[in-house]
PDB file of C-alpha atoms and ligand atoms in Angstrom:
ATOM      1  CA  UNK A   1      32.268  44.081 -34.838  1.00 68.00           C
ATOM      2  CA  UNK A   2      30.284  44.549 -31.753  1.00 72.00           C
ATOM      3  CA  UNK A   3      27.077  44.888 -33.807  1.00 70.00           C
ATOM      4  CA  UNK A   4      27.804  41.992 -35.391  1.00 74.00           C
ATOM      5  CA  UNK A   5      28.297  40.215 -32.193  1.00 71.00           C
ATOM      6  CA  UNK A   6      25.095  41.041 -30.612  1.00 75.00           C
ATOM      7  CA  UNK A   7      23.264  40.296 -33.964  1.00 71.00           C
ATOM      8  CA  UNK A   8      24.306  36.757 -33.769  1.00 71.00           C
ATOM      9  CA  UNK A   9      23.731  36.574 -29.967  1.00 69.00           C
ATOM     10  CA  UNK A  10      20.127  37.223 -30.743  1.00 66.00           C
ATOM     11  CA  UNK A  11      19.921  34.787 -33.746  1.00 63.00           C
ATOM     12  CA  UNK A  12      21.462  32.172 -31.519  1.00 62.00           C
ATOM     13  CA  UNK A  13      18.862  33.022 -28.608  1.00 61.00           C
ATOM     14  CA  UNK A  14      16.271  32.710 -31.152  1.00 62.00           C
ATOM     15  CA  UNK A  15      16.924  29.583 -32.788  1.00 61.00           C
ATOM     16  CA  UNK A  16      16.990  28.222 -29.379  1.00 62.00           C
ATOM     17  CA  UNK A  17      13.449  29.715 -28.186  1.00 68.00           C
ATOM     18  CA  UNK A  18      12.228  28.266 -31.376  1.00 85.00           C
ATOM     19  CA  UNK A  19      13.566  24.592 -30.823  1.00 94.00           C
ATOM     20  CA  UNK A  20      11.424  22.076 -29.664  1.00 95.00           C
ATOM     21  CA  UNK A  21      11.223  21.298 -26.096  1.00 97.00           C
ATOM     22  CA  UNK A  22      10.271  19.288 -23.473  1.00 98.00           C
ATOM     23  CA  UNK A  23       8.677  20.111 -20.160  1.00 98.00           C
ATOM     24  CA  UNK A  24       8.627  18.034 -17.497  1.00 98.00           C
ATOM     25  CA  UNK A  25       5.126  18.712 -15.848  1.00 98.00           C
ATOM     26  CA  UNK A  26       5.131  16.013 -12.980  1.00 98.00           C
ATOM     27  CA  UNK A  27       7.385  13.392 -11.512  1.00 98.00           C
ATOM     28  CA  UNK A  28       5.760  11.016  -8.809  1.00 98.00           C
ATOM     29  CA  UNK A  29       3.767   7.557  -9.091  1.00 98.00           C
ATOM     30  CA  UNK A  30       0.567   7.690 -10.346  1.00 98.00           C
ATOM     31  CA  UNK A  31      -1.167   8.436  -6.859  1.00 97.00           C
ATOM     32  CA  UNK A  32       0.942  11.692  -6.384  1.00 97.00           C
ATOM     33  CA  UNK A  33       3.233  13.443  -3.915  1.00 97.00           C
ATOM     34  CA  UNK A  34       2.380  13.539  -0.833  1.00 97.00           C
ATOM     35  CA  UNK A  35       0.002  10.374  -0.978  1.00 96.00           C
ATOM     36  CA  UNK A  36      -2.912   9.480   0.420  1.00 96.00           C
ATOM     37  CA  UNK A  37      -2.322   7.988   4.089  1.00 94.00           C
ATOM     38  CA  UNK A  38       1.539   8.713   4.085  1.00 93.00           C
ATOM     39  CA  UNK A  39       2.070  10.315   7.829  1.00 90.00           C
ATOM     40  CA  UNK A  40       6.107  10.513   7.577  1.00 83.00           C
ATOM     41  CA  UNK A  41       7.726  12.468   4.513  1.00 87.00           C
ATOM     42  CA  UNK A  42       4.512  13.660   3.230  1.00 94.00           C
ATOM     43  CA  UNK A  43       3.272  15.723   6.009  1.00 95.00           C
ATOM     44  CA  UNK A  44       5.602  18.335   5.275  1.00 93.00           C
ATOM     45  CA  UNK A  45       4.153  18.711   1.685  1.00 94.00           C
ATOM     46  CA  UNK A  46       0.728  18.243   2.475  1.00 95.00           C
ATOM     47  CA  UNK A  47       1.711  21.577   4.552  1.00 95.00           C
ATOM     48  CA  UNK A  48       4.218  23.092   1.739  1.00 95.00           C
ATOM     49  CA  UNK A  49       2.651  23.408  -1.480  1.00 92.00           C
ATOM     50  CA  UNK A  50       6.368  23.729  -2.703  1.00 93.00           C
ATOM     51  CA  UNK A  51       6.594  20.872  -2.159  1.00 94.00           C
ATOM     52  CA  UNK A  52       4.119  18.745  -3.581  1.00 96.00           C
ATOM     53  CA  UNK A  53       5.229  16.648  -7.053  1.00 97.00           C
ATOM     54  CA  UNK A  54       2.155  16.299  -9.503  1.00 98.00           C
ATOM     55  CA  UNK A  55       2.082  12.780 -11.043  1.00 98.00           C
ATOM     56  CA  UNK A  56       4.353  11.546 -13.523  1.00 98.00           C
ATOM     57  CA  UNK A  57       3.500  14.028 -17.285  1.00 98.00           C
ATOM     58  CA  UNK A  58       5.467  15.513 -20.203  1.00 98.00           C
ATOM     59  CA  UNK A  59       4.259  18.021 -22.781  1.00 98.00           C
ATOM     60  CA  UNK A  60       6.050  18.060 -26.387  1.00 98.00           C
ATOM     61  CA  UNK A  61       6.528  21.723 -27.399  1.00 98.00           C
ATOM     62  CA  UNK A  62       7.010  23.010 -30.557  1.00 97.00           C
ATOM     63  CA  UNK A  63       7.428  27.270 -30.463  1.00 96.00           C
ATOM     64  CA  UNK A  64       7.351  27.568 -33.959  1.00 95.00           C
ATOM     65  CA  UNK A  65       4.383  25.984 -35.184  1.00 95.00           C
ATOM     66  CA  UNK A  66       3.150  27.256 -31.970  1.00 96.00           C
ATOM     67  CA  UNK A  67       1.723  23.246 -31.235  1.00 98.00           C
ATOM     68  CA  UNK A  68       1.899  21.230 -28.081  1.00 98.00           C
ATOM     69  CA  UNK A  69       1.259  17.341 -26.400  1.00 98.00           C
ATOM     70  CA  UNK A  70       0.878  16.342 -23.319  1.00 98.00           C
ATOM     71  CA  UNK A  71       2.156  12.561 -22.809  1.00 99.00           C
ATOM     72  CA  UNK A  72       0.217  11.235 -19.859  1.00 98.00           C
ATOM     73  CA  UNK A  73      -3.388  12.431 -18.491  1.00 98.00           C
ATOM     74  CA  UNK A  74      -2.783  12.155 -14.795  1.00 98.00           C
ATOM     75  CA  UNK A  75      -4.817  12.914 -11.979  1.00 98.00           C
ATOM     76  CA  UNK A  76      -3.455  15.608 -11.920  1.00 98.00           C
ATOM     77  CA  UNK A  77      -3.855  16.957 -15.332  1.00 98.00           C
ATOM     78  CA  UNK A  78      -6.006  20.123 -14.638  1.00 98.00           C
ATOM     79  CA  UNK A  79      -3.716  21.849 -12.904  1.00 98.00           C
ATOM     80  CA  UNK A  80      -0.940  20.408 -15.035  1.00 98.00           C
ATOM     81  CA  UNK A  81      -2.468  22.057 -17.664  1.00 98.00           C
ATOM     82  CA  UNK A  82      -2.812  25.662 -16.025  1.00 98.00           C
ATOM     83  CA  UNK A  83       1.200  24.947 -14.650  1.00 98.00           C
ATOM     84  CA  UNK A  84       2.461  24.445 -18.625  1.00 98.00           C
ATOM     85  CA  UNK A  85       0.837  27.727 -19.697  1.00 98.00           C
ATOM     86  CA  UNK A  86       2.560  29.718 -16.921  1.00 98.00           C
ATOM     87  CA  UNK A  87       5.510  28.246 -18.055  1.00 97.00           C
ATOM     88  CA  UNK A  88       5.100  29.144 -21.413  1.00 97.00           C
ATOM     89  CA  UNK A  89       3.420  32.467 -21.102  1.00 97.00           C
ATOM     90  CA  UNK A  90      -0.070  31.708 -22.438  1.00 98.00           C
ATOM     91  CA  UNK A  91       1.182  31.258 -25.700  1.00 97.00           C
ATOM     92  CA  UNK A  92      -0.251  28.525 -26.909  1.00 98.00           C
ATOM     93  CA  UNK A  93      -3.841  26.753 -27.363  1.00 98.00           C
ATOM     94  CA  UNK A  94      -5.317  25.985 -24.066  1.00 98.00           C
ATOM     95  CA  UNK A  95      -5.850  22.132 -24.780  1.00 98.00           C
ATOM     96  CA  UNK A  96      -3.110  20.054 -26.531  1.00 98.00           C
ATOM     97  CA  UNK A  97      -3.017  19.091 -29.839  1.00 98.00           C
ATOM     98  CA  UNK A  98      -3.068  15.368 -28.506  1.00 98.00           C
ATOM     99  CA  UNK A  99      -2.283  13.269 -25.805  1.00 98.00           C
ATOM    100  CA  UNK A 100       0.015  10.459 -26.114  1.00 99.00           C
ATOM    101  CA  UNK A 101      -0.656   7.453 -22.926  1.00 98.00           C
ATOM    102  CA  UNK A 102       1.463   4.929 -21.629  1.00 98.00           C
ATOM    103  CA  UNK A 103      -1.404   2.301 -19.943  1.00 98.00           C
ATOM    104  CA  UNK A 104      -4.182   2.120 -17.621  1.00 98.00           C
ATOM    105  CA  UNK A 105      -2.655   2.665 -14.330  1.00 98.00           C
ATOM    106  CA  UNK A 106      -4.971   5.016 -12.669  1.00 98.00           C
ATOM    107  CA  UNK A 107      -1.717   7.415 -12.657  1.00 98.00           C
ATOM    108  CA  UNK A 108      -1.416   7.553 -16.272  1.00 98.00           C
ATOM    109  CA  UNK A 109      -4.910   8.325 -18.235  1.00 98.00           C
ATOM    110  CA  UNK A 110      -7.874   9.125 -15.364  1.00 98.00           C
ATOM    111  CA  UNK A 111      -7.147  12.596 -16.491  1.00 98.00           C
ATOM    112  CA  UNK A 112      -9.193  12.434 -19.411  1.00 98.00           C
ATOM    113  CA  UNK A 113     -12.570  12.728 -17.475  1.00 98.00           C
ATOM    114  CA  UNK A 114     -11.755  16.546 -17.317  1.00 98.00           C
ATOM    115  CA  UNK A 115     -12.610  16.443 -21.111  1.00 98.00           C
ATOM    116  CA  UNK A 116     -15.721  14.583 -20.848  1.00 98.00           C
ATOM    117  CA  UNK A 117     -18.978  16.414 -20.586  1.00 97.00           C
ATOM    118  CA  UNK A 118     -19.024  17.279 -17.115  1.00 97.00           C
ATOM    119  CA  UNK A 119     -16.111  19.688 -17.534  1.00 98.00           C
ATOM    120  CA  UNK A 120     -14.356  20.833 -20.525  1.00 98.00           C
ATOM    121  CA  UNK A 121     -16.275  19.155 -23.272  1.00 98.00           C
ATOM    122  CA  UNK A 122     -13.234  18.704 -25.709  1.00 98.00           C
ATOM    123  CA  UNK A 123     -13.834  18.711 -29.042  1.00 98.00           C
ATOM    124  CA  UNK A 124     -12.051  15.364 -31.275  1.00 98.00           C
ATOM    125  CA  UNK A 125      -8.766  15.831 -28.794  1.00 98.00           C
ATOM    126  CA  UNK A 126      -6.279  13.118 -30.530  1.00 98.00           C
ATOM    127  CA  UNK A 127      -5.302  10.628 -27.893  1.00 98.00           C
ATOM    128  CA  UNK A 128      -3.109   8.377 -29.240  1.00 98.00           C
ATOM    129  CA  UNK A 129      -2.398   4.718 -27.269  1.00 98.00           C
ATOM    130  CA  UNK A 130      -1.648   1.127 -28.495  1.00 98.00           C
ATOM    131  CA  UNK A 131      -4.122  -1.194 -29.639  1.00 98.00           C
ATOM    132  CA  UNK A 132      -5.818  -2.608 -26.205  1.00 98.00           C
ATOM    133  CA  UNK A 133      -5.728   0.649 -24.866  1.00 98.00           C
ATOM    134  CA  UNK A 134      -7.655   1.787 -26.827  1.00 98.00           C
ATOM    135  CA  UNK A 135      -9.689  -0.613 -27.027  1.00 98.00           C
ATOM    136  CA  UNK A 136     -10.225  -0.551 -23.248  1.00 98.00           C
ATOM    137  CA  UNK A 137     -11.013   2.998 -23.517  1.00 98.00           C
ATOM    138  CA  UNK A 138     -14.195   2.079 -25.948  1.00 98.00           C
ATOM    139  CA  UNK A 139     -15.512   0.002 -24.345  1.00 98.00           C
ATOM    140  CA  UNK A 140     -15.267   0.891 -20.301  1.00 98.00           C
ATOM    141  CA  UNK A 141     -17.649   3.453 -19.018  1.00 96.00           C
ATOM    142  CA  UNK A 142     -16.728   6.214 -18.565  1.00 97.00           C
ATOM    143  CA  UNK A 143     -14.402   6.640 -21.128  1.00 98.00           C
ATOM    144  CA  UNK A 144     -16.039   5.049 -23.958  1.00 98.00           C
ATOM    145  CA  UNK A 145     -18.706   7.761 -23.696  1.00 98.00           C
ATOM    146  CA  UNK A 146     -15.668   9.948 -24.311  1.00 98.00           C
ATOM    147  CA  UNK A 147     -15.699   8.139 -27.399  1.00 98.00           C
ATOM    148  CA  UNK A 148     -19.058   8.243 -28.479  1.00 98.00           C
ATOM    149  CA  UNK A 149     -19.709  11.465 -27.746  1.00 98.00           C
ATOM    150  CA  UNK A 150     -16.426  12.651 -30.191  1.00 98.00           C
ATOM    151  CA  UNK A 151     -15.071  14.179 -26.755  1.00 98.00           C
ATOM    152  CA  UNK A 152     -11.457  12.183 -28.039  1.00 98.00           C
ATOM    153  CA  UNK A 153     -10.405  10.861 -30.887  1.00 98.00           C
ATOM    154  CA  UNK A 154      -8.764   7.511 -30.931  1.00 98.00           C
ATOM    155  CA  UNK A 155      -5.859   7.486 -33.152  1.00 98.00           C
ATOM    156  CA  UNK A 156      -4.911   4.043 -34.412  1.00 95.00           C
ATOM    157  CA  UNK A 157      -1.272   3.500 -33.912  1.00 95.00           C
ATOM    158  CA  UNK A 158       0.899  -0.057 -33.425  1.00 98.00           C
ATOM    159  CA  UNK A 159       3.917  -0.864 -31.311  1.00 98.00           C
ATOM    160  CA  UNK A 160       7.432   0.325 -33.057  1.00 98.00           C
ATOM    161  CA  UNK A 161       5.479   2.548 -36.023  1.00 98.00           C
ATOM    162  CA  UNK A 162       6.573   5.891 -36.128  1.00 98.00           C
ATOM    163  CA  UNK A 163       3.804   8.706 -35.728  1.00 98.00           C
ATOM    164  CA  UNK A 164       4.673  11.597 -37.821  1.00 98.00           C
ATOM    165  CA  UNK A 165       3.524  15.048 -35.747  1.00 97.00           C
ATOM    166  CA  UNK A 166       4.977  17.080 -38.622  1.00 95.00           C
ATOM    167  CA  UNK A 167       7.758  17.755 -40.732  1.00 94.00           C
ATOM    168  CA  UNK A 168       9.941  17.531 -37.755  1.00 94.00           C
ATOM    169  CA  UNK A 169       8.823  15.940 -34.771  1.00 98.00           C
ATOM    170  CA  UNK A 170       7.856  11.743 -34.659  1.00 98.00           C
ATOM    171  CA  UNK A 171       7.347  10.115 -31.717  1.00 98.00           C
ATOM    172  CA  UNK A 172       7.155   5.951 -31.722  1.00 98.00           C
ATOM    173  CA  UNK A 173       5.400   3.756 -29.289  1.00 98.00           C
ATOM    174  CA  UNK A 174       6.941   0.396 -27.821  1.00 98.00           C
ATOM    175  CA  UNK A 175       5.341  -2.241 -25.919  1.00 98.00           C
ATOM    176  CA  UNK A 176       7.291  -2.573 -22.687  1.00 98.00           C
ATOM    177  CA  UNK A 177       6.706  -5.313 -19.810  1.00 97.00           C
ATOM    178  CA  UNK A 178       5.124  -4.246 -16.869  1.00 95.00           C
ATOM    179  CA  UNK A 179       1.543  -5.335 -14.938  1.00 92.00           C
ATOM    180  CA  UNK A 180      -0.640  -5.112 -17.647  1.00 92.00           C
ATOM    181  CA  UNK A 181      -4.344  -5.964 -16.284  1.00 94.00           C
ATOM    182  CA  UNK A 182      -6.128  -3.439 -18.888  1.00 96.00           C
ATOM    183  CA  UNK A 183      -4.119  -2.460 -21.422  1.00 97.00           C
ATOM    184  CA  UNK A 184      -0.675  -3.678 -22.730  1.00 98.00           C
ATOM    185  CA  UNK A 185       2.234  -0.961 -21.267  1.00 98.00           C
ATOM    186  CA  UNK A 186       3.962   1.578 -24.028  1.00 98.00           C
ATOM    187  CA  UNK A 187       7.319   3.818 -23.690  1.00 98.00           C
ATOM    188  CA  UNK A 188       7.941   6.517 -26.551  1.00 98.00           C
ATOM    189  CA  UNK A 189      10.265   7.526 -28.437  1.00 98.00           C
ATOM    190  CA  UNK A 190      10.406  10.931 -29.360  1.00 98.00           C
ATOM    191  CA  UNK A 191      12.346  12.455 -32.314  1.00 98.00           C
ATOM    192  CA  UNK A 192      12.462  16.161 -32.535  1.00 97.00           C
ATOM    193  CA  UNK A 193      14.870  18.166 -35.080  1.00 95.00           C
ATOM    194  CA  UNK A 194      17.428  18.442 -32.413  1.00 95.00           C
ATOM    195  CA  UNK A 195      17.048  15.856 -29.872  1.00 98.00           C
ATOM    196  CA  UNK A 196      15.975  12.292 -29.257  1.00 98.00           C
ATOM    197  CA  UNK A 197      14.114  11.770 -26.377  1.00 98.00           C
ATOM    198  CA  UNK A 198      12.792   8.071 -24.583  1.00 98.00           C
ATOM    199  CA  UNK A 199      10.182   8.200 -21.843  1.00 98.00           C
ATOM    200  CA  UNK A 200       9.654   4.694 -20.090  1.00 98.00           C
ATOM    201  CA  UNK A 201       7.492   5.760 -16.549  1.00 98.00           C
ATOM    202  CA  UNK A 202       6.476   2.003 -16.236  1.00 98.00           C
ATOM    203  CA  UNK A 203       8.217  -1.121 -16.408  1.00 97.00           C
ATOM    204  CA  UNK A 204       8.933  -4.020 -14.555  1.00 95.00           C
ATOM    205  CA  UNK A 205      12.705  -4.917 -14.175  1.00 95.00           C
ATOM    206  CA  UNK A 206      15.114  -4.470 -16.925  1.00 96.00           C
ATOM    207  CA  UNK A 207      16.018  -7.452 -17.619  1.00 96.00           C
ATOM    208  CA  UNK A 208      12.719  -8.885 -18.861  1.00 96.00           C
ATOM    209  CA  UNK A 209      12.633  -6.560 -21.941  1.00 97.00           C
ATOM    210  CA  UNK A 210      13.751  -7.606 -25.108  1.00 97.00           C
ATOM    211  CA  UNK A 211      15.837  -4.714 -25.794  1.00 98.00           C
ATOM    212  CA  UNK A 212      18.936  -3.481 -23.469  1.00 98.00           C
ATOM    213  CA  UNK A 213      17.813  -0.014 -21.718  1.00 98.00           C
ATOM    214  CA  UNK A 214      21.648   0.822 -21.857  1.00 98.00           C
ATOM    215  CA  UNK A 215      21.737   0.406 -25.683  1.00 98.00           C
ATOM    216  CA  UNK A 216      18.602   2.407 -26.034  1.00 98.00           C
ATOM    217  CA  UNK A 217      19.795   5.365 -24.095  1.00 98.00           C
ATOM    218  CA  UNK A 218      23.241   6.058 -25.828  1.00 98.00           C
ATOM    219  CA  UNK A 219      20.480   6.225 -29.250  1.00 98.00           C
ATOM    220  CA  UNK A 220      19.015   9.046 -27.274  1.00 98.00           C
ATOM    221  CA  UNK A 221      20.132  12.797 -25.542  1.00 98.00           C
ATOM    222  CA  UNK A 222      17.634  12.186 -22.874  1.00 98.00           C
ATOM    223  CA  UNK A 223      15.888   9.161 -21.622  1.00 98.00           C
ATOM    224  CA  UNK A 224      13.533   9.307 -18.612  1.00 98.00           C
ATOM    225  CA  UNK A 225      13.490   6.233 -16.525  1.00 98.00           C
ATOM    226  CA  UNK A 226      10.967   4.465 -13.894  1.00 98.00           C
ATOM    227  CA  UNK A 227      12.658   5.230 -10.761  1.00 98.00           C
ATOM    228  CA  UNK A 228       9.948   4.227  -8.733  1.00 97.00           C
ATOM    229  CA  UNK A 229      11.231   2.893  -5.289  1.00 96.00           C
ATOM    230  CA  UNK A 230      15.246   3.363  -4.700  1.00 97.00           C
ATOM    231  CA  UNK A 231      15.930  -0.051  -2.993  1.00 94.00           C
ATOM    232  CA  UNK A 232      13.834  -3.105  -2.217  1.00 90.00           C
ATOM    233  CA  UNK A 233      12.377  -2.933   1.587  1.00 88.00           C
ATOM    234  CA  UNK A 234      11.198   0.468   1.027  1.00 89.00           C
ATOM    235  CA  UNK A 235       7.475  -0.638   1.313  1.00 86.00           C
ATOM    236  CA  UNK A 236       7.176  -2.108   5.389  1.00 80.00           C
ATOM    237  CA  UNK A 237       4.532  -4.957   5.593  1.00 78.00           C
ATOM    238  CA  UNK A 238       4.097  -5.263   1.197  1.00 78.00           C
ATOM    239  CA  UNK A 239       6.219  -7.734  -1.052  1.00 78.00           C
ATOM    240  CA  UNK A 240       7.818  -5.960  -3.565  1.00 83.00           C
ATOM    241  CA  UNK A 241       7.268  -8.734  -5.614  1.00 80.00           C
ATOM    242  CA  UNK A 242       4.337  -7.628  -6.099  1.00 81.00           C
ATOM    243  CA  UNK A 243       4.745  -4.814  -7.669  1.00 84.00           C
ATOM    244  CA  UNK A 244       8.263  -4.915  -9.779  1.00 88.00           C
ATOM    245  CA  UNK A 245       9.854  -1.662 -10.866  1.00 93.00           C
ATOM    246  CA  UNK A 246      13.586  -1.510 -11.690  1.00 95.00           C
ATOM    247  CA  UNK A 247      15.179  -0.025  -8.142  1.00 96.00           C
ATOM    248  CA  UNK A 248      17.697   2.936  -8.877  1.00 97.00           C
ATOM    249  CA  UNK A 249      20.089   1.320  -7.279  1.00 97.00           C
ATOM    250  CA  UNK A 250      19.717  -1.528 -10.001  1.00 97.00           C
ATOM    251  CA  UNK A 251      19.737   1.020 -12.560  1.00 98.00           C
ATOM    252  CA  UNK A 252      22.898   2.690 -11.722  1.00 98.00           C
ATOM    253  CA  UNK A 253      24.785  -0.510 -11.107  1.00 98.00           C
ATOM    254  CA  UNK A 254      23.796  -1.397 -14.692  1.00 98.00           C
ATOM    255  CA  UNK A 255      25.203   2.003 -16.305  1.00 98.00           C
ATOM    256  CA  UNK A 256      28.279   2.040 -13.568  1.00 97.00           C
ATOM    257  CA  UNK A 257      30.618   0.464 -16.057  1.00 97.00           C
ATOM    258  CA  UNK A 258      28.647   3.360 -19.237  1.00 98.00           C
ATOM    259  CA  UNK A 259      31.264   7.026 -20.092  1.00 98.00           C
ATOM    260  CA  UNK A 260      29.888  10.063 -18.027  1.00 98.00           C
ATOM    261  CA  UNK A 261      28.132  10.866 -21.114  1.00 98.00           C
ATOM    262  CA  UNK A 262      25.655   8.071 -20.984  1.00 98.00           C
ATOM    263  CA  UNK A 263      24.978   8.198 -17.378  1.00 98.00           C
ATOM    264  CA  UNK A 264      24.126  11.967 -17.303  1.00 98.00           C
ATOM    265  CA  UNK A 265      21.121  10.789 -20.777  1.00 98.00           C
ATOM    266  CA  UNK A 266      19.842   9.355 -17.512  1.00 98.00           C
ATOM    267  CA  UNK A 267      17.062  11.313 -15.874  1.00 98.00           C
ATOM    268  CA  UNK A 268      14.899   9.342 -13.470  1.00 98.00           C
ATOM    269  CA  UNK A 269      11.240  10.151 -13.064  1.00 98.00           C
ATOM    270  CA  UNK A 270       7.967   8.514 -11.533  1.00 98.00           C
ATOM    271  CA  UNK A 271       9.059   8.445  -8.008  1.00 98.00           C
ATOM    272  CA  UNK A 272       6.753   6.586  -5.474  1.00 97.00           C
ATOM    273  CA  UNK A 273       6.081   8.444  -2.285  1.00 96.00           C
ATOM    274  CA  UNK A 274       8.962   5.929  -0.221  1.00 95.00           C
ATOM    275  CA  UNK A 275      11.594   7.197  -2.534  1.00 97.00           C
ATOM    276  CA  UNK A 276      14.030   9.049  -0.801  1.00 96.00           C
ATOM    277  CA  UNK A 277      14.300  11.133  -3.740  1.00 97.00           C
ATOM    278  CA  UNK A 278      11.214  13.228  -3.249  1.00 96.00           C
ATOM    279  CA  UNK A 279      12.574  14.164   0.637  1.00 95.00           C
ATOM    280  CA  UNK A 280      16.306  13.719   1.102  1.00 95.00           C
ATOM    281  CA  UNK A 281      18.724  16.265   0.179  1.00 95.00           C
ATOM    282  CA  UNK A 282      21.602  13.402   0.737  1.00 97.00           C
ATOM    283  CA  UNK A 283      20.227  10.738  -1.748  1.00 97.00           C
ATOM    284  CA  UNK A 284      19.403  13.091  -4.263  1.00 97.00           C
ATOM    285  CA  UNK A 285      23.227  14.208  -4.137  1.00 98.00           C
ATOM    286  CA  UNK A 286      24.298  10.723  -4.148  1.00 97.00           C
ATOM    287  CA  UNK A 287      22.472   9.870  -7.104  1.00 98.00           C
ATOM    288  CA  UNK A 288      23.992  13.136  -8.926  1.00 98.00           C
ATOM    289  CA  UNK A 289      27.459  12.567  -7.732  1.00 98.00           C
ATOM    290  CA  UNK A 290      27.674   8.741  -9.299  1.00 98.00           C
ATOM    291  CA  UNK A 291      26.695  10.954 -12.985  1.00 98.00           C
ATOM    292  CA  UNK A 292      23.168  10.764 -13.432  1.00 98.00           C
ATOM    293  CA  UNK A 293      20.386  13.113 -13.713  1.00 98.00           C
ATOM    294  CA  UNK A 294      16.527  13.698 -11.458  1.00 98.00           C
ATOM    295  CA  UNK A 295      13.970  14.691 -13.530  1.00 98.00           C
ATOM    296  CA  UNK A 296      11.789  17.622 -11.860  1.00 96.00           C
ATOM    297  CA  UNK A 297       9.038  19.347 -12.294  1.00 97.00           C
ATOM    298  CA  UNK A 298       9.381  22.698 -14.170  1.00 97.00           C
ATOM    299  CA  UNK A 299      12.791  21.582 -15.774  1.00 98.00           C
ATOM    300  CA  UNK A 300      13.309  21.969 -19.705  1.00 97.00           C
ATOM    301  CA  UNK A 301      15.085  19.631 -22.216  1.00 97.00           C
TER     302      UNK A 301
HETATM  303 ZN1  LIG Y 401       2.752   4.544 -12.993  1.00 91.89          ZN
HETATM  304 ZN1  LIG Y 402       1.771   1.155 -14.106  1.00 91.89          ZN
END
């Protein structure tokens, strides 16, 4: 009986080391935490290493074809990179298989000048991105000589049409609203064999997307959500106008009414440098407490 026991122990343990994952390599805005001329919260972190949140990154891992993505190529991707091979033991191939990218906020794709010439030298590295993405990417220096020179491979791919990474795993781009000077502004969707994932870093408020946010979370297990300021006046001397991102107060008022179960599919990510969620114990508890859920760096889903 006992023998029995344990055998199924370690088939269980197995067949959950061998389900895909997803890690959550970095959580703040695009210019990092701390940030660059921030003299209150950040100073502690510009101290503390332990501290310090790279920019906002997932990478797609699949233990048993061995295979991983990276969604994002932040400015912070090198050592993103080195950070998801500790994590997963130096198991798998140094680069990733591709790279899926939201938009051109500097937060989101300067990364890919580490596999340009001057440093890694990639070889054909899949990035896949919506249509003027892409095409911003071809034809900007110096990306496009990324391009040219077969560094990355541009992988056509259209708003709501479902990328098949293999037998198990899809992951489907949508166009969402947001400040798009370069390139139009994608979410994903990602599919695995267990577990349906959404991953919207950008957007401006919720309300000026087609779709409802709450009806596309209960579709999911976990959806990760642009939490980049928590209220409005959290920028002294800058409209916020300016630059609209749903406030998490906003987003928890729309999901009050939503079961326990929905809330906690909530996990908040991309936090600007202002949000009290990087620094203060008490928000981040008040934020649990009301049932929903803070990305951070490191975790697994
Ligand atoms: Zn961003
Ligand atoms: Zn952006």
């Amino acid at each position: 009986m006992r023998l029995i026991l344990s055998l199924g122990l370690i088939v269980l343990f197995w067949h959950l080391k061998a389900q895909t994952q997803i890690l959550v390599l970095g959580t703040a805005q695009d210019a990092g935490f701390p940030h660059i001329g921030c003299k209150n919260e950040c100073q502690l972190a510009f101290k503390d290493p332990s501290l310090k949140r790279y920019v906002v990154s997932l990478a797609l891992v699949d233990p048993k074809n061995k295979k991983w993505w990276l969604f994002e190529a932040t400015p912070d991707m090198d050592d993103q990179i080195q950070y998801f091979h500790e994590l997963t033991n130096w198991e798998y191939e140094y680069l990733p298989e591709g790279i899926f990218l939201t938009h051109a906020h500097i937060g989101h794709y300067v990364g890919l000048m580490s596999l340009g010439r001057e440093a890694i030298n990639a070889s054909n590295i899949k990035v896949y991105a919506l249509p003027r993405m892409r095409e911003y990417l071809k034809t900007n220096g110096p990306w496009s000589q990324l391009v040219t020179l077969n560094n990355i491979d541009l992988v056509d791919c259209q708003a709501d049409q479902k990328i098949q990474l293999n037998n198990s795993i899809t992951v489907t781009p949508f166009a969402v609203p947001h400040r798009d000077e370069y390139s139009e502004t994608a979410g994903f969707k990602i599919q695995t064999e267990v577990n349906g994932y959404l991953f919207i870093p950008d957007i401006n408020k919720w309300e000026l997307w087609e779709r409802s946010i709450v009806e596309e979370v209960k579709k999911v297990d976990y959806a990760f959500l642009d939490a980049s300021f928590y209220e409005d006046g959290e920028i002294p001397n800058r409209s916020m106008e300016d630059i609209p991102h749903p406030f998490v107060v906003e987003t928890m008022n729309l999901f009050a009414n939503e079961s326990k179960d929905v809330k906690s599919k909530v996990h908040l990510i991309h936090f600007n440098h202002t949000n009290p969620i990087l620094f203060d114990r008490k928000k981040r508890q008040e934020v649990l407490d009301k049932g929903f859920n803070l990305a951070d760096q490191g975790n697994k889903y």
